XYZ file of C-alpha atoms in Angstrom:
589
model
C -2.698 7.071 26.840
C -0.792 8.928 24.809
C 1.838 10.707 27.227
C 1.760 7.538 29.298
C 3.541 5.510 26.523
C 5.950 8.355 25.929
C 7.034 8.836 29.425
C 7.657 5.073 29.787
C 10.314 5.507 26.961
C 11.592 8.537 28.529
C 12.117 6.823 31.966
C 14.282 3.936 30.170
C 16.470 6.547 28.824
C 16.818 8.724 32.323
C 17.895 5.626 34.002
C 21.079 5.727 32.046
C 21.890 9.475 32.907
C 23.997 9.979 36.139
C 25.933 12.938 37.449
C 23.104 15.714 36.639
C 23.171 19.107 38.611
C 19.998 20.304 39.925
C 17.861 22.788 37.582
C 18.489 26.638 37.552
C 16.023 29.167 37.240
C 15.183 30.775 33.925
C 17.919 33.222 32.517
C 17.031 35.799 32.538
C 13.677 35.562 34.335
C 11.760 38.065 32.519
C 11.174 39.868 29.236
C 9.258 41.677 26.729
C 8.128 41.662 23.165
C 6.636 44.465 21.250
C 5.820 45.617 17.619
C 9.456 47.331 17.843
C 11.289 44.428 19.719
C 9.582 41.336 18.561
C 11.670 38.647 20.275
C 12.679 37.619 23.628
C 14.800 34.644 24.525
C 15.752 32.586 27.559
C 17.400 29.328 28.735
C 16.723 27.126 31.699
C 18.110 23.924 33.110
C 19.511 21.358 33.364
C 16.829 19.443 34.675
C 17.326 15.696 36.256
C 13.787 15.207 37.822
C 10.670 14.601 35.308
C 7.303 16.365 36.112
C 4.389 13.915 34.765
C 1.856 15.392 37.170
C -0.234 16.614 34.416
C -1.038 13.359 33.225
C -2.971 12.952 36.559
C -5.008 16.016 35.235
C -3.571 18.840 37.315
C -0.139 20.135 36.749
C 1.815 20.491 39.838
C 5.007 22.320 40.748
C 6.822 21.757 43.585
C 10.503 20.734 44.630
C 9.580 17.003 43.653
C 7.856 18.028 40.278
C 9.898 21.009 39.200
C 8.729 23.903 36.608
C 10.799 26.958 35.348
C 8.730 30.210 35.217
C 9.287 32.976 32.663
C 7.806 36.350 33.178
C 6.751 37.465 29.708
C 5.284 40.997 28.823
C 3.309 41.772 25.580
C 3.557 45.191 24.612
C 1.062 45.755 21.614
C -1.703 47.990 20.420
C -5.243 46.878 20.673
C -6.195 44.908 17.387
C -2.525 43.890 16.680
C -3.599 40.095 17.173
C -5.848 40.331 13.799
C -2.574 39.910 11.978
C 0.021 38.787 14.130
C 0.858 35.498 16.224
C 2.630 35.147 19.302
C 4.779 32.144 18.912
C 6.491 30.558 22.034
C 9.236 27.757 20.984
C 11.370 25.650 23.345
C 13.879 23.283 22.120
C 16.586 20.983 23.714
C 19.623 19.158 22.423
C 18.396 15.369 22.874
C 15.319 14.726 20.825
C 14.633 11.955 23.064
C 13.813 14.196 25.952
C 10.682 16.139 26.580
C 9.795 19.682 27.526
C 6.099 21.149 27.608
C 4.927 24.692 27.699
C 1.916 26.337 29.219
C 1.231 29.929 29.232
C -0.800 31.780 31.763
C -2.344 35.150 32.117
C -1.998 37.444 34.695
C -5.033 36.152 36.758
C -3.379 32.520 36.469
C -5.949 31.456 33.879
C -4.322 28.900 31.297
C -4.153 30.851 27.939
C -2.568 27.787 26.046
C -0.496 24.734 26.255
C 1.594 22.813 23.945
C 2.358 19.388 25.432
C 3.315 16.951 22.656
C 6.235 14.986 22.254
C 7.706 17.370 19.357
C 11.235 19.156 19.694
C 10.803 22.261 19.448
C 7.604 22.530 21.292
C 5.748 25.382 19.792
C 2.746 27.081 21.372
C 0.820 29.756 19.277
C -1.668 32.102 20.619
C -2.963 35.613 19.754
C -0.795 38.360 21.250
C -2.873 40.413 23.118
C -1.073 43.030 25.686
C -0.667 42.040 29.239
C 1.627 40.357 31.732
C 1.962 36.442 31.303
C 3.588 33.625 32.737
C 5.726 30.920 30.527
C 5.864 27.814 32.331
C 8.159 24.992 31.117
C 7.608 21.648 32.431
C 10.352 18.814 32.157
C 8.219 16.179 31.419
C 10.930 13.889 30.543
C 13.941 15.994 30.698
C 16.813 13.553 30.720
C 19.304 15.983 32.117
C 18.775 18.286 29.283
C 18.638 22.132 29.350
C 16.205 24.102 27.149
C 16.168 27.288 25.131
C 13.164 29.157 24.463
C 12.127 32.185 22.440
C 8.922 34.414 22.337
C 8.298 36.176 19.222
C 5.825 38.356 17.321
C 5.194 37.425 13.949
C 3.017 38.174 11.080
C 0.643 35.637 10.219
C 1.411 33.803 6.883
C -0.505 34.960 3.912
C -3.173 32.593 2.511
C -5.390 32.177 -0.726
C -8.719 33.831 -0.523
C -11.199 31.010 0.452
C -13.836 29.574 -1.946
C -17.584 30.481 -1.657
C -19.294 29.094 1.378
C -21.685 26.177 1.295
C -20.794 24.607 -2.018
C -21.820 21.264 -0.623
C -24.757 20.394 1.561
C -25.257 17.608 4.269
C -28.153 15.552 5.976
C -27.416 14.023 9.364
C -28.608 10.575 10.160
C -28.287 9.634 13.781
C -28.391 6.039 15.051
C -31.723 4.834 16.560
C -31.446 4.393 20.556
C -32.387 0.654 19.974
C -28.798 -0.193 19.086
C -26.589 -1.086 21.603
C -24.013 1.321 22.542
C -25.593 3.646 19.896
C -24.562 6.596 22.517
C -20.976 4.970 23.187
C -19.532 6.179 19.770
C -16.751 8.011 20.779
C -13.747 7.941 17.952
C -15.949 6.306 15.316
C -14.601 4.751 11.776
C -16.629 4.588 8.765
C -16.277 2.499 5.717
C -18.324 1.932 2.223
C -18.791 -0.965 0.275
C -18.765 -0.055 -3.359
C -20.018 -3.085 -4.655
C -23.204 -2.969 -2.518
C -23.639 0.514 -1.398
C -23.737 -0.237 2.124
C -21.920 1.885 5.065
C -20.248 0.143 7.901
C -19.726 2.022 11.190
C -17.720 1.035 14.127
C -18.902 2.456 17.575
C -16.587 0.753 20.020
C -17.075 -2.889 19.990
C -20.289 -2.676 17.774
C -20.397 -2.463 14.243
C -23.327 -0.916 12.444
C -24.557 -1.551 8.855
C -26.277 1.614 7.279
C -28.465 1.465 4.469
C -29.439 4.243 2.652
C -32.575 4.670 0.300
C -32.283 7.399 -2.450
C -35.640 6.663 -3.741
C -37.023 8.937 -1.091
C -36.332 12.794 -0.775
C -34.582 13.411 1.440
C -32.688 9.960 1.524
C -33.442 7.555 4.574
C -31.364 5.594 6.445
C -31.719 2.152 8.142
C -29.180 1.108 10.955
C -28.602 -2.573 11.756
C -26.315 -3.903 14.388
C -23.981 -6.625 12.400
C -21.473 -6.856 15.242
C -19.003 -9.975 15.352
C -18.688 -10.213 19.369
C -17.427 -13.414 20.815
C -17.804 -16.131 20.328
C -17.717 -15.255 16.876
C -14.331 -13.068 16.541
C -13.723 -10.296 18.623
C -13.762 -8.937 22.066
C -16.529 -7.328 24.149
C -14.046 -4.528 25.743
C -11.285 -2.581 23.745
C -8.510 -0.196 24.128
C -8.961 1.106 20.508
C -11.439 0.251 17.997
C -11.026 0.874 14.278
C -12.850 -0.054 11.111
C -11.702 0.028 7.662
C -13.449 -0.904 4.347
C -11.648 -1.723 1.125
C -14.285 -0.424 -1.210
C -12.950 -2.038 -4.256
C -13.311 -5.521 -2.836
C -16.092 -4.997 -0.420
C -14.019 -6.391 2.642
C -14.555 -4.672 5.767
C -11.796 -5.228 8.711
C -13.160 -4.591 12.430
C -10.219 -4.621 14.872
C -10.006 -4.021 18.679
C -6.565 -3.343 20.288
C -5.766 -5.835 22.844
C -2.161 -4.695 24.230
C 0.763 -5.681 21.394
C -1.658 -6.963 19.070
C -5.395 -6.627 18.029
C -8.496 -8.992 18.106
C -9.344 -8.700 14.117
C -11.998 -9.908 11.938
C -13.385 -9.420 8.530
C -16.779 -9.628 6.755
C -17.056 -10.137 2.808
C -20.910 -9.785 3.103
C -21.246 -6.485 5.111
C -21.405 -8.083 8.673
C -23.555 -11.132 7.815
C -20.732 -13.271 8.639
C -17.152 -12.888 10.199
C -13.711 -14.419 9.915
C -11.227 -14.142 12.519
C -7.901 -12.891 11.757
C -4.125 -12.929 13.116
C -5.023 -9.205 14.213
C -1.430 -7.892 13.559
C 1.967 -8.486 12.815
C 4.444 -10.257 15.727
C 6.139 -7.180 17.668
C 3.202 -4.708 16.632
C 2.453 -1.696 19.361
C 0.479 -1.229 22.315
C -1.470 1.719 21.472
C -3.135 3.899 18.911
C -4.033 1.512 16.171
C -4.980 1.701 12.610
C -5.894 -0.461 9.667
C -5.683 0.319 6.118
C -5.133 -1.055 2.500
C -4.853 -0.461 -1.220
C -3.618 -1.700 -4.291
C 0.553 -3.074 -4.301
C 3.338 -0.991 -4.980
C 5.256 -2.261 -7.897
C 8.423 -1.184 -5.727
C 8.197 -4.129 -3.436
C 7.187 -7.628 -2.627
C 3.672 -7.933 -3.819
C 0.516 -10.133 -2.668
C -0.722 -13.704 -3.292
C -3.525 -14.976 -5.203
C -5.748 -14.963 -2.199
C -6.411 -11.382 -2.214
C -5.603 -8.452 -4.640
C -4.707 -5.708 -2.577
C -2.280 -5.051 0.540
C -3.666 -4.801 4.013
C -1.738 -2.925 6.689
C -1.770 -2.781 10.614
C -0.057 0.170 12.217
C 0.420 1.106 15.951
C 2.465 2.772 18.513
C 5.075 1.007 20.815
C 6.870 2.712 23.716
C 10.056 3.926 21.553
C 8.807 3.668 18.090
C 5.668 3.118 15.733
C 5.355 -0.066 13.568
C 3.542 -1.236 10.631
C 3.060 -4.629 9.519
C 1.666 -5.934 6.007
C -0.772 -8.941 5.081
C -0.663 -10.386 1.934
C -3.546 -12.747 2.297
C -6.326 -10.077 2.563
C -5.819 -9.557 6.636
C -5.782 -13.243 7.698
C -2.054 -13.220 8.774
C 0.158 -10.250 8.880
C 3.956 -10.414 8.560
C 6.473 -8.922 11.412
C 5.737 -5.265 12.318
C 8.491 -2.838 10.763
C 9.485 0.376 12.169
C 7.981 3.571 10.552
C 10.150 5.846 12.584
C 11.516 6.011 16.514
C 10.790 8.984 19.226
C 14.121 10.553 17.894
C 12.090 11.218 14.811
C 8.479 11.765 15.898
C 5.876 11.855 18.718
C 4.630 7.810 19.225
C 0.817 8.756 18.415
C -0.309 8.766 14.549
C -3.064 9.345 12.292
C -4.469 6.795 10.142
C -2.799 4.489 7.295
C -3.928 5.484 3.926
C -2.960 4.007 0.446
C -2.548 5.879 -2.964
C -4.984 4.440 -5.605
C -2.273 5.333 -8.067
C 0.699 3.732 -7.286
C 0.251 1.832 -3.783
C 2.329 4.613 -1.739
C 1.465 4.278 2.210
C 1.255 7.139 4.154
C 0.757 7.625 7.830
C 0.351 11.341 9.371
C 2.108 12.439 12.367
C 1.236 15.676 14.505
C 4.806 15.979 15.864
C 8.265 15.306 14.005
C 10.577 17.686 15.338
C 9.267 21.101 14.645
C 6.619 20.030 11.941
C 3.542 17.605 11.233
C 4.592 15.041 8.712
C 3.902 11.795 6.728
C 5.737 8.636 7.121
C 5.852 7.272 3.820
C 6.562 3.785 2.365
C 6.828 3.035 -1.479
C 7.876 -0.568 -1.019
C 4.600 -2.014 0.637
C 5.926 -1.168 4.182
C 9.007 -2.496 4.100
C 11.001 0.822 4.385
C 9.712 3.999 5.513
C 10.646 7.832 5.291
C 9.433 10.587 7.394
C 8.457 13.807 4.925
C 7.658 17.011 6.976
C 5.096 19.505 6.052
C 7.466 22.905 6.435
C 4.673 25.435 6.889
C 3.053 23.240 9.631
C 3.439 23.366 13.520
C 2.963 20.372 15.997
C -0.420 20.453 17.427
C -2.735 18.317 19.665
C -4.979 16.178 17.164
C -3.886 13.789 14.727
C -3.629 14.930 11.412
C -5.194 13.021 8.248
C -4.291 12.410 4.960
C -6.654 12.088 1.481
C -5.012 10.722 -1.769
C -6.435 11.512 -5.122
C -7.000 9.242 -8.201
C -3.559 10.548 -9.286
C -1.564 10.467 -6.336
C -2.060 13.905 -5.147
C -2.092 13.990 -1.241
C -4.151 16.538 0.930
C -2.756 16.947 4.355
C -5.599 18.197 6.678
C -4.385 19.324 10.455
C -5.109 21.254 13.074
C -2.100 23.792 13.300
C -0.618 24.951 16.406
C -2.854 27.889 16.800
C -5.825 25.440 16.872
C -6.877 26.460 13.117
C -7.838 23.814 10.267
C -5.086 23.512 7.567
C -4.715 21.812 4.417
C -1.405 21.411 2.410
C -1.065 19.724 -0.891
C 1.707 17.305 -2.540
C 2.079 16.112 -5.930
C 5.654 14.447 -5.249
C 4.490 11.786 -2.357
C 5.203 14.280 0.494
C 8.664 15.596 -0.669
C 7.448 19.148 -1.107
C 3.963 21.051 -0.208
C 2.079 23.766 -1.652
C -1.102 25.900 -1.063
C -1.021 25.558 2.761
C -3.934 27.611 4.117
C -6.430 27.997 6.899
C -9.313 26.819 5.444
C -11.731 27.599 8.483
C -11.170 31.216 7.974
C -14.255 31.797 5.861
C -16.698 31.237 8.685
C -14.353 32.428 11.553
C -13.567 29.091 12.875
C -10.765 29.548 15.465
C -10.236 25.927 17.094
C -10.431 22.631 15.522
C -10.333 18.856 16.496
C -10.461 15.862 14.836
C -9.371 16.226 11.265
C -10.265 13.706 8.568
C -9.473 13.946 4.886
C -10.867 11.921 1.741
C -10.043 12.781 -1.926
C -11.605 11.578 -5.403
C -10.799 12.878 -8.524
C -7.151 14.591 -8.579
C -8.461 18.107 -7.967
C -11.251 17.115 -5.640
C -11.017 16.218 -1.793
C -13.063 16.980 1.596
C -11.624 17.898 4.800
C -14.078 17.317 7.957
C -13.468 18.549 11.196
C -15.192 19.698 14.586
C -14.640 23.381 14.777
C -15.845 26.314 17.026
C -15.719 30.240 16.402
C -14.443 30.736 19.923
C -10.820 31.205 20.298
C -8.688 30.689 23.325
C -7.704 27.283 24.880
C -10.254 24.876 24.015
C -9.183 22.110 26.703
C -10.001 24.406 29.514
C -12.769 22.496 31.125
C -13.573 25.459 33.732
C -13.331 28.428 31.298
C -14.019 27.675 27.696
C -17.576 28.353 26.627
C -17.457 27.608 23.013
C -19.942 25.879 20.762
C -18.556 22.955 18.195
C -20.286 22.003 15.178
C -19.349 19.495 12.331
C -17.642 21.578 9.363
C -16.837 20.067 5.992
C -14.556 21.811 3.491
C -14.303 20.957 -0.170
C -11.926 21.626 -2.703
C -12.567 21.432 -6.604
C -9.292 23.216 -7.999
C -6.662 20.880 -6.241
C -6.479 22.821 -3.263
C -6.229 26.217 -4.402
C -9.495 27.327 -2.908
C -11.833 25.666 -0.610
C -15.452 25.874 0.134
C -16.524 25.731 3.817
C -19.659 24.298 5.050
C -21.224 24.073 8.489
C -22.787 20.518 8.433
C -24.617 20.878 11.579
C -25.905 24.556 11.492
C -28.598 24.199 14.054
C -27.352 21.547 16.470
C -23.947 21.613 18.147
C -21.923 18.744 18.777
C -20.495 19.782 21.711
C -20.449 22.676 24.236
C -17.652 23.927 26.492
C -14.166 22.104 26.063
C -13.083 19.157 24.110
C -10.183 17.207 25.668
C -7.453 15.537 23.420
C -5.183 14.812 26.312
C -5.812 10.796 26.360
C -6.753 9.228 29.686
C -5.722 12.566 31.597
C -9.111 13.817 30.477
C -12.293 13.888 32.594
C -15.935 14.294 31.427
C -15.023 16.237 28.394
C -13.393 13.224 26.578
C -16.599 11.696 25.744
C -15.621 12.256 22.000
C -12.204 10.534 22.606
C -9.450 10.775 19.851
C -10.793 10.893 16.166
C -13.673 10.628 13.724
C -13.738 9.485 9.826
C -14.680 10.472 6.664
C -15.091 8.146 3.436
C -16.707 8.608 -0.030
C -19.329 6.464 -1.836
C -19.132 5.180 -5.362
C -20.815 8.226 -6.317
C -18.225 10.340 -4.858
C -20.704 11.771 -2.017
C -18.822 12.764 0.965
C -19.851 10.561 4.598
C -18.685 11.756 7.716
C -18.946 9.247 10.588
C -18.942 11.093 13.994
C -20.234 11.203 17.510
C -22.868 13.858 18.579
C -21.737 14.687 21.907
C -24.763 17.231 22.391
C -28.182 15.661 22.241
C -31.562 15.640 23.517
C -32.131 19.048 25.656
C -28.510 20.108 25.062
C -29.510 20.377 21.353
C -32.354 22.612 22.034
C -30.622 24.980 24.219
C -29.610 23.165 27.272
C -26.458 22.194 29.201
C -23.847 19.796 27.496
C -24.843 16.263 28.335
C -21.524 14.761 27.026
C -23.222 12.168 24.774
C -21.594 10.264 22.139
C -24.383 9.442 19.693
C -23.388 7.356 16.475
C -23.916 9.568 13.681
C -23.274 10.066 9.548
C -23.565 13.221 7.809
C -23.998 12.523 4.204
C -23.654 14.772 1.393
C -26.925 15.941 0.088
C -26.015 18.578 -2.304
C -23.453 20.111 -4.522
C -20.722 18.459 -6.449
C -19.141 15.266 -5.688
C -15.663 14.347 -5.477
C -16.160 12.662 -8.906
C -16.841 14.905 -11.548
C -18.604 11.936 -13.472
C -21.219 12.094 -10.753
C -21.941 15.576 -10.681
C -24.250 16.813 -9.329
C -24.878 15.172 -5.815
C -28.612 15.062 -5.242
C -31.353 13.331 -2.959
C -34.462 14.002 -5.467
C -36.789 11.171 -5.749
C -36.122 8.561 -8.544
C -38.046 5.805 -10.014
C -37.791 2.436 -8.540
C -37.037 -0.124 -11.468
């Protein structure tokens, strides 16, 4: 429900606007960009009537649902797209309003779309010669006019990629005997460093996975350890989430239930569960996340009941909020706004806490013209939005991983669909080494960024990726094959080494929709996946396999969502003290 929440907020605001004239056509109505004249500009509006028809699955343009079309000609030589981008940027004065951008080729096929809540809205596609229609849609116009620019720009230079395949992975699917093993869209994963057990959340089911490294390759035993009613949690959910505090071994399982959640926690890897308040008073209605870690010395700390902070963050209609627990997740204080829709789009990624100093980070895919992190340095009392200036808003939630010295790795899907990582050494105030980390294997579209870090100079970024370019959300025409990729750095983000973790088995074929409830059958994987480390620094990715059975052996896509863990089985770990990672047989004591 991403866009429905934003629309509700915009509707409240538009009710206060009166006396707005009818919309005008784009001025001028057409233009050309070329290698010698790379920029075209136009304007449109004002718009009084919103057009939210895209939330029903099909964009409609008529008098009751207005659109504004601009005829764009791209006049470039063959191969020009190898080193250049076509960027279409649309902005408007009131950031509470919202316009979307769609691009169609001369046959009417959709080439790309930018339909977030960012201002400006930016669409980046390869510049291929031809005639196009740029369609501006006033999703929530609030009486605003827009200004638009189409520009040909050189792709930014990036450092050379590291060696391919420095890490290797073994995949462990859940057995079909587990309840809802094939209903594991948007999974989250946690590792108890005290016991070595891995906890995996699949909708309302919590699985415990035990790896046996005395065998080569290692084996995995999956068990159902769910805390269903009447123990603590629901039999249905709007959003599932799981978080394991690996230092204490406590795992939190939460199911969204409106403006709070049904949460419980376990200190024995799911053998028993304790009910929790669930979240803070005035928590949001969507896109919940749970996380925790050490306390910052800059704010009010905890109690003797539990050594670490626990945070519950969620999106509401006009803002996003975070609540802090000082008793280990049993109860939560009031939810505090991290930002409003005037700062960022409502949807956000997963909350992470610095192991060095307790700084809290919540990433966001659209804050003005960039992606960003909301940062708290006082245990969730106050927040600042810190942008990644080299990024552009996109469709998948970004993710952060934080090294032992506080180094922040920001992994994200850029506006062109590519996988990028930027690095910060000052809590998000400045960023460096931003680069396309999928380029080494030709990855052109990614979804579901998930990042984790270990030692200061070591991190891993997992994502689903495809080497097929174009509009990956076009269910009719996109034919790409998606794999799970993991890229690792051992030099602080200067170079990255990319691995196809599912080289012989696609995770999905065709489109993957990230448009929330407006999607059809291609939303089987839902909104995200997760990555964590075990105590030895091995990377573990919790994902849902959407292409199983006959699909995996060459058949058609079957839109499955099988709970699966990709576990690092070779290469350096993210803790230098544990190098190298192996699954060689060891003697039993």
